[in-house]
Structures are given as structure tokens and as C-alpha cells.
């Protein structure tokens, strides 16, 4: 899986991920896609009652020409966000992409409103949470003796 953390990317990127706080405002990169799609993102978020709460996510399929899916990851109240919670959000991001069987995704890596964490540190923490979520420990796993 190839995940690109970018400040901005084209509105026609196939798989896009946005981080959303409880402020209910679309991130800047998502606003451009929402406008290009005729407000489909805003409508989908409203129907699903997605508010950006922490540990919540939503996947919107084919909202615009050339876009396969858009995933929103809820961060909760950004002003109270800790480094550990950002890592966990990175893990949630990876889990959503793995569940969708996505091979490449673009993540809008802009998190504004953080108090104790710099924006570049926030992106690094998100990225460090990705491999932590899908680590597999097979070495000590019991093997099935009946398996061929």
C-alpha cells in the first residue's frame, strides 16, 4: 500500500483521505472536491450524520469523475488532541484503507488548530501510526496440523 501525505493534490486523485475535526468544517482540500462534485461530499456527510468525532470514519464511493472513494477520519476536538491520539488516527486511516483494499491513497495532511503539536509533527505522528496498525506477528502463531 502506498500512502502519500500531501498538503494538496488534484481533485481527481483516485483515493482521497481527509482528516476532519469536530468543528464540522470541511478541510480546505475537501472543499475543492466538494465544489467540483456539486456538493456531494457535504450531502453525504449530512445524511450519514458524520460530525468528525474521534474514532469515527466514513467512506464515500465515487463522489466525482475519476475519484473512486473519499474517506473522512474523525479527529475529535483538535485543540485537545495528543500525540498518541494522532498515532491512533494514523492507525485508523490504515485500517480504513486496508478494509477498502486500496493500493494507493492521497492523504490531505493538514491539521489546523493544534495547541502543543506542530503541523509537521502531526503529519509524522499520523504516518508513524500507519505501520503500527497493520503489523502482523506470525512467528509465534500456532499452525494448524490439519492444513495441507
mmCIF file of C-alpha atoms in Angstrom:
data_model
loop_
_atom_site.group_PDB
_atom_site.id
_atom_site.type_symbol
_atom_site.label_atom_id
_atom_site.label_comp_id
_atom_site.label_asym_id
_atom_site.label_seq_id
_atom_site.Cartn_x
_atom_site.Cartn_y
_atom_site.Cartn_z
ATOM 1 C CA UNK A 1 0.000 0.000 0.000
ATOM 2 C CA UNK A 2 1.327 3.402 -0.987
ATOM 3 C CA UNK A 3 0.102 6.329 1.141
ATOM 4 C CA UNK A 4 1.055 9.868 0.157
ATOM 5 C CA UNK A 5 0.756 12.584 2.798
ATOM 6 C CA UNK A 6 0.364 15.858 0.882
ATOM 7 C CA UNK A 7 -0.721 19.405 1.624
ATOM 8 C CA UNK A 8 -2.777 19.463 -1.576
ATOM 9 C CA UNK A 9 -3.453 17.182 -4.513
ATOM 10 C CA UNK A 10 -5.615 17.152 -7.640
ATOM 11 C CA UNK A 11 -9.363 16.757 -7.163
ATOM 12 C CA UNK A 12 -9.317 13.723 -9.451
ATOM 13 C CA UNK A 13 -6.922 11.584 -7.362
ATOM 14 C CA UNK A 14 -8.491 8.109 -7.183
ATOM 15 C CA UNK A 15 -8.451 7.545 -3.407
ATOM 16 C CA UNK A 16 -8.504 10.521 -1.087
ATOM 17 C CA UNK A 17 -8.414 10.714 2.709
ATOM 18 C CA UNK A 18 -9.282 13.785 4.746
ATOM 19 C CA UNK A 19 -8.865 14.395 8.459
ATOM 20 C CA UNK A 20 -11.845 16.160 9.976
ATOM 21 C CA UNK A 21 -12.266 17.763 13.373
ATOM 22 C CA UNK A 22 -15.488 18.239 15.292
ATOM 23 C CA UNK A 23 -15.685 21.808 14.008
ATOM 24 C CA UNK A 24 -17.941 20.466 11.227
ATOM 25 C CA UNK A 25 -15.975 22.417 8.633
ATOM 26 C CA UNK A 26 -14.617 20.611 5.603
ATOM 27 C CA UNK A 27 -10.833 20.644 5.369
ATOM 28 C CA UNK A 28 -9.567 23.041 2.649
ATOM 29 C CA UNK A 29 -8.567 20.249 0.264
ATOM 30 C CA UNK A 30 -12.000 18.629 0.651
ATOM 31 C CA UNK A 31 -13.770 21.913 -0.133
ATOM 32 C CA UNK A 32 -12.289 21.923 -3.645
ATOM 33 C CA UNK A 33 -13.542 18.384 -4.294
ATOM 34 C CA UNK A 34 -16.927 19.203 -2.777
ATOM 35 C CA UNK A 35 -17.314 22.164 -5.127
ATOM 36 C CA UNK A 36 -16.190 20.103 -8.125
ATOM 37 C CA UNK A 37 -18.689 17.347 -7.254
ATOM 38 C CA UNK A 38 -21.595 19.726 -6.827
ATOM 39 C CA UNK A 39 -21.778 19.407 -3.049
ATOM 40 C CA UNK A 40 -21.903 15.595 -2.914
ATOM 41 C CA UNK A 41 -19.419 15.353 -0.031
ATOM 42 C CA UNK A 42 -21.359 17.787 2.135
ATOM 43 C CA UNK A 43 -24.610 15.985 1.341
ATOM 44 C CA UNK A 44 -23.155 12.557 2.155
ATOM 45 C CA UNK A 45 -21.687 13.781 5.448
ATOM 46 C CA UNK A 46 -25.010 15.331 6.394
ATOM 47 C CA UNK A 47 -27.035 12.206 5.572
ATOM 48 C CA UNK A 48 -24.595 9.983 7.488
ATOM 49 C CA UNK A 49 -24.560 12.464 10.401
ATOM 50 C CA UNK A 50 -20.769 12.414 10.374
ATOM 51 C CA UNK A 51 -19.512 15.050 12.789
ATOM 52 C CA UNK A 52 -15.779 14.362 12.898
ATOM 53 C CA UNK A 53 -15.849 12.681 16.298
ATOM 54 C CA UNK A 54 -12.718 10.792 17.230
ATOM 55 C CA UNK A 55 -12.584 7.135 16.151
ATOM 56 C CA UNK A 56 -15.321 7.665 13.565
ATOM 57 C CA UNK A 57 -14.883 7.381 9.829
ATOM 58 C CA UNK A 58 -16.942 7.434 6.690
ATOM 59 C CA UNK A 59 -16.250 6.204 3.182
ATOM 60 C CA UNK A 60 -17.949 7.898 0.245
ATOM 61 C CA UNK A 61 -17.780 5.982 -3.034
ATOM 62 C CA UNK A 62 -17.429 7.622 -6.461
ATOM 63 C CA UNK A 63 -18.345 11.197 -5.489
ATOM 64 C CA UNK A 64 -16.791 12.716 -8.619
ATOM 65 C CA UNK A 65 -15.464 11.688 -12.015
ATOM 66 C CA UNK A 66 -12.099 9.940 -11.604
ATOM 67 C CA UNK A 67 -12.442 9.634 -7.821
ATOM 68 C CA UNK A 68 -13.070 6.099 -6.576
ATOM 69 C CA UNK A 69 -13.500 6.857 -2.901
ATOM 70 C CA UNK A 70 -13.128 9.536 -0.273
ATOM 71 C CA UNK A 71 -12.555 8.601 3.346
ATOM 72 C CA UNK A 72 -13.013 11.025 6.228
ATOM 73 C CA UNK A 73 -11.270 10.189 9.502
ATOM 74 C CA UNK A 74 -12.646 11.907 12.611
ATOM 75 C CA UNK A 75 -10.084 13.511 14.897
ATOM 76 C CA UNK A 76 -12.418 14.850 17.579
ATOM 77 C CA UNK A 77 -11.605 18.167 19.235
ATOM 78 C CA UNK A 78 -8.298 19.158 17.656
ATOM 79 C CA UNK A 79 -7.361 21.540 20.464
ATOM 80 C CA UNK A 80 -7.308 18.573 22.889
ATOM 81 C CA UNK A 81 -5.542 16.146 20.540
ATOM 82 C CA UNK A 82 -2.462 14.379 21.921
ATOM 83 C CA UNK A 83 0.475 12.792 20.097
ATOM 84 C CA UNK A 84 -0.783 9.301 20.967
ATOM 85 C CA UNK A 85 -4.249 10.068 19.597
ATOM 86 C CA UNK A 86 -2.698 11.245 16.323
ATOM 87 C CA UNK A 87 -0.834 7.938 16.040
ATOM 88 C CA UNK A 88 -4.067 6.074 16.699
ATOM 89 C CA UNK A 89 -5.768 8.143 13.999
ATOM 90 C CA UNK A 90 -2.994 7.096 11.619
ATOM 91 C CA UNK A 91 -3.791 3.506 12.519
ATOM 92 C CA UNK A 92 -7.481 4.103 11.839
ATOM 93 C CA UNK A 93 -6.523 5.602 8.498
ATOM 94 C CA UNK A 94 -4.509 2.484 7.582
ATOM 95 C CA UNK A 95 -7.317 0.221 8.732
ATOM 96 C CA UNK A 96 -9.839 2.022 6.553
ATOM 97 C CA UNK A 97 -7.543 1.782 3.526
ATOM 98 C CA UNK A 98 -6.818 -1.907 4.144
ATOM 99 C CA UNK A 99 -10.518 -2.669 4.519
ATOM 100 C CA UNK A 100 -11.193 -0.913 1.217
ATOM 101 C CA UNK A 101 -8.305 -2.842 -0.410
ATOM 102 C CA UNK A 102 -6.752 0.377 -1.653
ATOM 103 C CA UNK A 103 -3.276 0.154 -3.158
ATOM 104 C CA UNK A 104 -2.584 3.891 -3.291
ATOM 105 C CA UNK A 105 -4.131 6.811 -1.445
ATOM 106 C CA UNK A 106 -3.562 10.532 -1.023
ATOM 107 C CA UNK A 107 -3.997 11.940 2.475
ATOM 108 C CA UNK A 108 -4.617 15.648 2.943
ATOM 109 C CA UNK A 109 -2.059 16.173 5.671
ATOM 110 C CA UNK A 110 -3.264 19.461 7.070
ATOM 111 C CA UNK A 111 -4.353 19.572 10.684
ATOM 112 C CA UNK A 112 -5.038 23.072 11.955
ATOM 113 C CA UNK A 113 -5.912 24.171 15.465
ATOM 114 C CA UNK A 114 -3.375 22.009 17.301
ATOM 115 C CA UNK A 115 -2.087 23.513 20.536
ATOM 116 C CA UNK A 116 1.005 21.571 21.630
ATOM 117 C CA UNK A 117 1.918 19.817 18.388
ATOM 118 C CA UNK A 118 3.448 21.456 15.325
ATOM 119 C CA UNK A 119 1.793 20.684 11.959
ATOM 120 C CA UNK A 120 4.823 18.813 10.610
ATOM 121 C CA UNK A 121 4.991 16.730 13.816
ATOM 122 C CA UNK A 122 1.289 15.940 13.440
ATOM 123 C CA UNK A 123 1.867 14.515 9.964
ATOM 124 C CA UNK A 124 4.829 12.479 11.225
ATOM 125 C CA UNK A 125 2.706 11.077 14.064
ATOM 126 C CA UNK A 126 -0.086 10.155 11.655
ATOM 127 C CA UNK A 127 2.395 8.431 9.368
ATOM 128 C CA UNK A 128 4.004 6.552 12.268
ATOM 129 C CA UNK A 129 0.606 5.158 13.247
ATOM 130 C CA UNK A 130 0.082 3.554 9.845
ATOM 131 C CA UNK A 131 2.548 0.643 10.131
ATOM 132 C CA UNK A 132 1.665 0.105 13.783
ATOM 133 C CA UNK A 133 -1.921 -0.733 12.892
ATOM 134 C CA UNK A 134 -1.297 -3.471 10.389
ATOM 135 C CA UNK A 135 1.680 -5.227 11.919
ATOM 136 C CA UNK A 136 1.262 -8.979 11.972
ATOM 137 C CA UNK A 137 3.022 -11.263 14.386
ATOM 138 C CA UNK A 138 3.117 -14.643 12.669
ATOM 139 C CA UNK A 139 6.271 -16.069 14.200
ATOM 140 C CA UNK A 140 4.608 -17.449 17.331
ATOM 141 C CA UNK A 141 1.249 -18.235 15.769
ATOM 142 C CA UNK A 142 0.104 -21.832 16.198
ATOM 143 C CA UNK A 143 -0.033 -23.735 12.956
ATOM 144 C CA UNK A 144 -2.974 -25.907 12.092
ATOM 145 C CA UNK A 145 -1.673 -29.511 11.843
ATOM 146 C CA UNK A 146 -4.559 -30.488 9.535
ATOM 147 C CA UNK A 147 -3.811 -27.786 6.997
ATOM 148 C CA UNK A 148 -2.395 -29.036 3.662
#
